Short mmCIF file of C-alpha atoms and ligand atoms in Angstrom, two decimals:
data_model
loop_
_atom_site.label_atom_id
_atom_site.label_comp_id
_atom_site.label_asym_id
_atom_site.label_seq_id
_atom_site.Cartn_x
_atom_site.Cartn_y
_atom_site.Cartn_z
CA UNK A 1251 20.41 128.59 62.53
CA UNK A 1252 22.56 130.90 60.05
CA UNK A 1253 22.22 133.85 61.66
CA UNK A 1254 22.08 132.69 65.15
CA UNK A 1255 25.83 131.43 64.15
CA UNK A 1256 27.03 134.48 62.19
CA UNK A 1257 26.04 136.57 65.57
CA UNK A 1258 27.78 133.58 68.20
CA UNK A 1259 30.80 134.35 66.09
CA UNK A 1260 30.95 137.97 65.82
CA UNK A 1261 29.94 137.86 69.54
CA UNK A 1262 33.11 135.67 70.30
CA UNK A 1263 35.17 137.34 68.69
CA UNK A 1264 34.93 140.85 70.53
CA UNK A 1265 34.78 139.52 73.61
CA UNK A 1266 37.95 137.96 72.53
CA UNK A 1267 39.77 140.85 71.00
CA UNK A 1268 38.52 142.57 74.39
CA UNK A 1269 40.64 139.57 76.28
CA UNK A 1270 43.48 141.39 78.14
CA UNK A 1271 45.17 137.99 79.55
CA UNK A 1272 45.34 134.34 78.71
CA UNK A 1273 43.11 133.03 81.34
CA UNK A 1274 40.04 135.24 80.13
CA UNK A 1275 40.83 133.40 76.59
CA UNK A 1276 40.19 130.67 77.89
CA UNK A 1277 36.76 130.93 79.96
CA UNK A 1278 35.90 132.43 76.47
CA UNK A 1279 36.86 129.33 74.53
CA UNK A 1280 35.08 126.96 76.65
CA UNK A 1281 32.01 129.32 76.41
CA UNK A 1282 31.78 128.88 72.59
CA UNK A 1283 33.00 125.92 71.44
CA UNK A 1284 34.03 123.80 74.96
CA UNK A 1285 31.85 120.68 75.41
CA UNK A 1286 28.80 123.02 76.32
CA UNK A 1287 29.84 125.34 74.67
CA UNK A 1288 27.31 127.86 72.14
CA UNK A 1289 28.58 126.59 69.27
CA UNK A 1290 28.65 123.19 70.15
CA UNK A 1291 25.37 123.46 70.85
CA UNK A 1292 24.52 124.31 67.94
CA UNK A 1293 26.30 121.91 66.16
CA UNK A 1294 24.29 119.19 67.96
CA UNK A 1295 20.92 120.58 67.59
CA UNK A 1296 20.95 120.22 64.13
CA UNK A 1297 19.61 117.19 64.42
CA UNK A 1298 16.48 118.35 64.46
CA UNK A 1299 16.55 120.67 61.95
CA UNK A 1300 14.70 119.05 58.46
CA UNK A 1301 16.77 117.31 56.43
CA UNK A 1302 17.39 119.40 54.47
CA UNK A 1303 18.80 121.98 55.59
CA UNK A 1304 21.03 119.83 57.96
CA UNK A 1305 23.96 119.41 55.28
CA UNK A 1306 24.42 123.32 54.88
CA UNK A 1307 23.55 124.41 58.78
CA UNK A 1308 26.47 121.22 59.53
CA UNK A 1309 28.87 123.05 57.13
CA UNK A 1310 28.79 126.53 58.79
CA UNK A 1311 28.35 125.42 62.30
CA UNK A 1312 31.61 122.89 61.84
CA UNK A 1313 33.14 126.53 59.84
CA UNK A 1314 32.55 128.99 62.46
CA UNK A 1315 33.79 126.17 65.57
CA UNK A 1316 37.19 125.84 63.45
CA UNK A 1317 37.47 129.43 63.06
CA UNK A 1318 36.81 129.97 67.09
CA UNK A 1319 39.45 127.25 67.40
CA UNK A 1320 41.88 128.42 65.59
CA UNK A 1321 41.26 132.04 66.75
CA UNK A 1322 41.16 130.82 70.74
CA UNK A 1323 44.38 128.95 70.11
CA UNK A 1324 46.47 132.27 68.54
CA UNK A 1325 45.29 134.42 71.06
CA UNK A 1326 46.63 132.25 74.14
CA UNK A 1327 50.33 131.81 71.83
CA UNK A 1328 50.35 135.46 71.52
CA UNK A 1329 50.37 135.83 75.36
CA UNK A 1330 52.18 133.07 75.66
CA UNK A 1331 54.68 134.74 73.60
CA UNK A 1332 54.98 138.03 74.70
CA UNK A 1333 53.43 139.13 71.29
CA UNK A 1334 49.92 140.64 73.37
CA UNK A 1335 50.15 141.32 77.18
CA UNK A 1336 48.04 141.36 79.82
CA UNK A 1337 47.13 144.75 80.50
CA UNK A 1338 49.12 146.34 82.89
CA UNK A 1339 51.91 144.04 82.37
CA UNK A 1340 55.24 145.04 81.73
CA UNK A 1341 56.92 144.97 78.68
CA UNK A 1342 60.84 144.15 80.19
CA UNK A 1343 62.17 144.53 76.15
CA UNK A 1344 60.97 148.23 75.91
CA UNK A 1345 63.90 150.58 75.95
CA UNK A 1346 64.06 152.25 79.27
CA UNK A 1347 62.59 155.91 80.04
CA UNK A 1348 65.73 158.01 80.43
CA UNK A 1349 65.67 159.37 84.14
CA UNK A 1350 67.07 162.91 83.98
CA UNK A 1351 70.45 161.99 86.35
CA UNK A 1352 71.54 164.24 89.65
CA UNK A 1353 74.93 165.55 88.97
CA UNK A 1354 77.25 167.93 90.89
CA UNK A 1355 77.09 171.35 90.72
CA UNK A 1356 80.04 172.79 88.43
CA UNK A 1357 81.60 175.15 91.54
CA UNK A 1358 81.01 171.65 93.46
CA UNK A 1359 82.76 169.88 91.04
CA UNK A 1360 85.19 172.15 90.73
CA UNK A 1361 86.06 172.84 94.82
CA UNK A 1362 86.29 169.57 95.34
CA UNK A 1363 89.28 169.19 92.64
CA UNK A 1364 90.72 171.88 93.80
CA UNK A 1365 90.33 170.24 97.36
CA UNK A 1366 91.69 167.10 96.07
CA UNK A 1367 94.97 168.78 94.62
CA UNK A 1368 95.98 170.45 98.32
CA UNK A 1369 95.25 167.23 100.30
CA UNK A 1370 97.65 165.53 97.82
CA UNK A 1371 100.34 167.95 99.30
CA UNK A 1372 99.18 167.65 103.10
CA UNK A 1373 96.87 170.35 103.28
CA UNK A 1374 93.51 169.67 106.42
CA UNK A 1375 90.00 170.92 105.28
CA UNK A 1376 88.56 173.03 107.37
CA UNK A 1377 85.39 175.13 107.20
CA UNK A 1378 84.03 178.10 109.01
CA UNK A 1379 80.64 180.23 109.49
CA UNK A 1380 79.46 182.50 106.48
CA UNK A 1381 78.05 184.95 109.01
CA UNK A 1382 81.12 185.88 110.68
CA UNK A 1383 82.38 188.14 113.44
CA UNK A 1384 83.42 191.99 112.48
CA UNK A 1385 86.45 190.51 114.76
CA UNK A 1386 87.20 187.60 112.12
CA UNK A 1387 86.34 188.99 109.00
CA UNK A 1388 87.92 191.99 109.37
CA UNK A 1389 89.35 193.58 112.92
CA UNK A 1390 91.73 190.30 113.30
CA UNK A 1391 93.00 190.79 110.10
CA UNK A 1392 94.22 194.00 110.57
CA UNK A 1393 91.52 195.93 108.45
CA UNK A 1394 91.08 198.64 111.28
CA UNK A 1395 87.21 200.06 111.16
CA UNK A 1396 87.82 203.03 109.08
CA UNK A 1397 89.48 200.71 106.12
CA UNK A 1398 87.79 201.32 102.53
CA UNK A 1399 87.02 197.38 102.33
CA UNK A 1400 84.24 197.68 105.18
CA UNK A 1401 82.61 200.11 102.97
CA UNK A 1402 78.76 199.74 103.12
CA UNK A 1403 78.72 199.18 99.74
CA UNK A 1404 81.18 195.78 99.26
CA UNK A 1405 80.04 194.42 102.41
CA UNK A 1406 76.33 193.11 103.76
CA UNK A 1407 75.85 194.03 107.41
CA UNK A 1408 73.96 191.83 110.07
CA UNK A 1409 74.25 194.43 112.57
CA UNK A 1410 76.66 196.31 113.40
CA UNK A 1411 79.57 193.90 114.89
CA UNK A 1412 77.94 190.92 112.58
CA UNK A 1413 78.42 190.65 108.76
CA UNK A 1414 78.38 187.73 105.69
CA UNK A 1415 81.74 187.01 105.48
CA UNK A 1416 83.59 189.36 102.62
CA UNK A 1417 86.01 186.59 101.61
CA UNK A 1418 87.34 183.04 103.68
CA UNK A 1419 89.99 184.53 105.42
CA UNK A 1420 88.33 184.98 108.57
CA UNK A 1421 88.79 181.11 108.90
CA UNK A 1422 92.84 181.47 109.07
CA UNK A 1423 92.25 183.39 112.03
CA UNK A 1424 89.63 180.86 113.76
CA UNK A 1425 92.32 178.32 112.25
CA UNK A 1426 95.17 179.88 114.10
CA UNK A 1427 93.37 180.93 117.34
CA UNK A 1428 92.82 177.28 118.38
CA UNK A 1429 96.10 175.54 117.04
CA UNK A 1430 99.22 176.26 117.16
CA UNK A 1431 101.57 175.89 114.56
CA UNK A 1432 102.63 173.76 112.08
CA UNK A 1433 99.15 174.47 110.55
CA UNK A 1434 98.85 173.60 106.97
CA UNK A 1435 94.84 173.96 105.74
CA UNK A 1436 92.76 175.07 103.43
CA UNK A 1437 88.99 176.27 103.72
CA UNK A 1438 86.55 176.23 100.60
CA UNK A 1439 83.60 178.21 101.09
CA UNK A 1440 81.06 181.15 100.11
CA UNK A 1441 81.80 184.50 100.84
CA UNK A 1442 79.21 187.46 99.22
CA UNK A 1443 79.67 191.28 98.67
CA UNK A 1444 77.27 193.61 97.29
CA UNK A 1445 78.44 193.40 93.66
CA UNK A 1446 76.73 192.37 90.67
CA UNK A 1447 78.02 191.84 86.90
CA UNK A 1448 79.41 189.47 84.79
CA UNK A 1449 82.85 188.17 86.93
CA UNK A 1450 80.49 189.54 90.86
CA UNK A 1451 77.91 187.84 91.91
CA UNK A 1452 76.47 188.21 95.53
CA UNK A 1453 77.59 185.16 96.83
CA UNK A 1454 80.57 183.82 95.39
CA UNK A 1455 83.20 180.97 96.21
CA UNK A 1456 86.66 181.05 97.75
CA UNK A 1457 89.33 179.13 98.78
CA UNK A 1458 92.04 180.29 101.37
CA UNK A 1459 94.91 178.45 102.07
CA UNK A 1460 97.34 179.01 105.31
CA UNK A 1461 100.98 177.46 105.97
CA UNK A 1462 102.93 178.45 109.30
CA UNK A 1463 105.48 177.08 110.70
CA UNK A 1464 109.06 177.86 111.47
CA UNK A 1465 111.12 178.55 108.20
CA UNK A 1466 107.90 179.00 105.02
CA UNK A 1467 109.09 181.55 102.78
CA UNK A 1468 107.78 182.91 99.67
CA UNK A 1469 109.38 180.42 97.91
CA UNK A 1470 107.07 178.00 99.63
CA UNK A 1471 103.97 179.75 98.78
CA UNK A 1472 105.22 179.81 94.97
CA UNK A 1473 106.11 176.09 94.72
CA UNK A 1474 102.67 175.16 96.26
CA UNK A 1475 101.13 177.52 93.87
CA UNK A 1476 102.45 176.08 90.70
CA UNK A 1477 102.20 172.72 92.24
CA UNK A 1478 98.32 174.06 92.14
CA UNK A 1479 98.16 175.40 89.03
CA UNK A 1480 99.93 172.64 86.75
CA UNK A 1481 97.37 170.09 88.20
CA UNK A 1482 94.81 172.46 88.09
CA UNK A 1483 95.22 173.38 84.19
CA UNK A 1484 98.16 172.14 83.04
CA UNK A 1485 102.00 171.81 83.11
CA UNK A 1486 102.97 174.31 80.70
CA UNK A 1487 100.53 176.84 82.25
CA UNK A 1488 103.01 179.67 83.71
CA UNK A 1489 102.63 181.65 87.00
CA UNK A 1490 103.01 185.13 87.72
CA UNK A 1491 103.48 186.81 91.33
CA UNK A 1492 102.52 190.77 91.06
CA UNK A 1493 103.70 192.48 93.60
CA UNK A 1494 100.08 193.80 95.53
CA UNK A 1495 98.56 194.57 98.93
CA UNK A 1496 96.46 193.11 101.55
CA UNK A 1497 95.81 194.23 104.94
CA UNK A 1498 96.55 191.08 106.65
CA UNK A 1499 100.02 189.73 104.29
CA UNK A 1500 103.20 191.29 103.83
CA UNK A 1501 104.65 191.17 101.38
CA UNK A 1502 101.12 190.64 99.55
CA UNK A 1503 101.64 189.23 95.86
CA UNK A 1504 98.63 188.86 92.81
CA UNK A 1505 99.03 185.81 91.28
CA UNK A 1506 98.24 185.60 87.51
CA UNK A 1507 98.66 181.84 85.13
CA UNK A 1508 99.17 181.97 81.48
CA UNK A 1509 95.93 182.87 79.38
CA UNK A 1510 94.62 179.28 79.82
CA UNK A 1511 92.10 180.33 76.62
CA UNK A 1512 94.90 182.02 74.16
CA UNK A 1513 98.15 180.61 75.62
CA UNK A 1514 99.45 184.52 76.71
CA UNK A 1515 98.34 185.23 72.53
CA UNK A 1516 96.44 187.83 73.77
CA UNK A 1517 92.32 187.53 73.42
CA UNK A 1518 89.39 188.81 75.27
CA UNK A 1519 89.74 186.54 78.23
CA UNK A 1520 93.00 187.70 79.05
CA UNK A 1521 91.79 191.27 77.62
CA UNK A 1522 94.98 191.25 75.50
CA UNK A 1523 97.23 191.00 78.42
CA UNK A 1524 97.94 187.01 77.96
CA UNK A 1525 97.76 187.25 81.77
CA UNK A 1526 94.87 185.92 84.06
CA UNK A 1527 94.60 186.95 87.45
CA UNK A 1528 93.25 184.11 89.95
CA UNK A 1529 94.31 184.83 92.95
CA UNK A 1530 95.56 187.15 96.03
CA UNK A 1531 98.37 186.24 98.26
CA UNK A 1532 101.70 186.75 100.50
CA UNK A 1533 103.48 186.68 104.16
CA UNK A 1534 100.94 186.43 106.47
CA UNK A 1535 101.79 189.97 108.51
CA UNK A 1536 103.09 190.21 111.79
CA UNK A 1537 100.20 192.00 112.98
CA UNK A 1538 97.96 189.15 112.18
CA UNK A 1539 100.43 186.97 114.37
CA UNK A 1540 100.19 188.81 116.84
CA UNK A 1541 96.35 189.22 117.40
CA UNK A 1542 96.50 185.09 117.72
CA UNK A 1543 99.54 184.76 120.08
CA UNK A 1544 101.96 183.21 117.31
CA UNK A 1545 105.14 184.14 118.28
CA UNK A 1546 106.46 186.19 115.46
CA UNK A 1547 110.10 185.80 116.12
CA UNK A 1548 109.59 182.13 115.40
CA UNK A 1549 107.10 181.57 112.94
CA UNK A 1550 106.12 182.34 109.42
CA UNK A 1551 103.77 181.64 106.85
CA UNK A 1552 101.96 182.15 103.59
CA UNK A 1553 98.36 182.48 102.65
CA UNK A 1554 96.24 182.76 100.21
CA UNK A 1555 92.55 183.27 98.38
CA UNK A 1556 90.71 182.15 95.37
CA UNK A 1557 88.06 182.39 93.37
CA UNK A 1558 86.32 179.07 92.47
CA UNK A 1559 84.11 180.82 90.06
CA UNK A 1560 86.74 182.15 88.22
CA UNK A 1561 88.91 179.41 88.20
CA UNK A 1562 85.29 177.41 86.88
CA UNK A 1563 84.78 179.81 84.41
CA UNK A 1564 88.68 179.47 82.87
CA UNK A 1565 88.45 175.68 82.90
CA UNK A 1566 85.07 175.51 81.20
CA UNK A 1567 85.37 178.92 78.96
CA UNK A 1568 82.08 180.38 80.44
CA UNK A 1569 82.16 184.36 80.30
CA UNK A 1570 79.26 185.02 82.48
CA UNK A 1571 79.48 184.38 86.21
CA UNK A 1572 75.75 184.35 86.11
CA UNK A 1573 75.68 181.53 84.56
CA UNK A 1574 76.91 179.57 87.36
CA UNK A 1575 73.77 180.93 89.32
CA UNK A 1576 70.57 180.54 87.34
CA UNK A 1577 69.73 176.68 87.51
CA UNK A 1578 69.43 176.56 83.64
CA UNK A 1579 69.44 173.05 83.56
CA UNK A 1580 71.00 173.29 80.06
CA UNK A 1581 73.76 174.79 81.31
CA UNK A 1582 74.24 172.69 84.61
CA UNK A 1583 73.90 169.30 82.43
CA UNK A 1584 76.80 170.25 80.41
CA UNK A 1585 79.70 169.25 83.32
N1 LIG B 2522 91.28 187.33 101.10
C1 LIG B 2522 91.46 187.94 99.66
C2 LIG B 2522 90.72 188.74 99.11
O1 LIG B 2522 89.33 188.06 98.92
C3 LIG B 2522 92.34 187.27 98.92
C4 LIG B 2522 94.29 186.81 100.24
C5 LIG B 2522 93.92 185.89 100.89
C6 LIG B 2522 94.98 187.54 100.17
C7 LIG B 2522 94.60 185.39 101.24
C8 LIG B 2522 95.68 187.41 100.46
C9 LIG B 2522 95.56 186.37 101.51
O2 LIG B 2522 90.83 189.27 98.52
#
């Protein structure tokens, strides 16, 4: 009897431990200590033992029954209070596993910030094809066949008359071809050049700007760009227009901003000049207006083109343009 009771208790406790839901525990309870349960039956059979053995066996059987009943009760309670959980159940109290959140690429973020500023100034956003006709990329922009900018070293040629656009300026021409003045657009997009080092990638981004109407002057260009720089960086960032040359603008200027890193004192980023070149600009060349059939006697306009990576690098303090395109998550996660 003693061995049997001990064996039953061990067996019941082991089964209880393996039980992974309260229903299972309930079944075990019935099987061992229910009215027809194994332990209960042992208790009943005590009357068949020789009288001398009865007291001890009775005591033992009662103890086992009490212990098992307590264990079953405790187990059911554990499931009820969530201390023990059904197998595979969700513990809603556990802290969640962090999901790697997606985000916009820093270049996309800066492009959007640039566009927002110009949208507030009344500019419209347009786009054009990355794979472009030679005509739009060069010819219509007053860049003749023998111009050095067309050099095989700079331009990705798809065929003799088709290129990967080397700047976003062809979009100017496409817009003017289909729309008469007034025109006030910006055109963000990719550009391609055969070039690769710390400040050049074969694919990069530009935002083109174009405003054409009666009486548009260099003053309007300066005003718009000043507002842009003040909103993109801050009000303290001053601008400088340096005479330059582009075949499609006359006069042309290179626009510098006060170094946002050293504030003009001179540092490595600005090559100790205190200034940073951020964009090219100028008044639209009459030859370009003629190509699209605009009345050069009536309309004038300005255009500009800026490198988005350049703006992003200055804004975020990044010293190598290639980092944008290495797809290193730990780099990209910072923006
Ligand atoms: N397209 C020129 C470049 O890529 C920039 C520019 C645009 C200059 C418009 C003047 C006017 O360098």
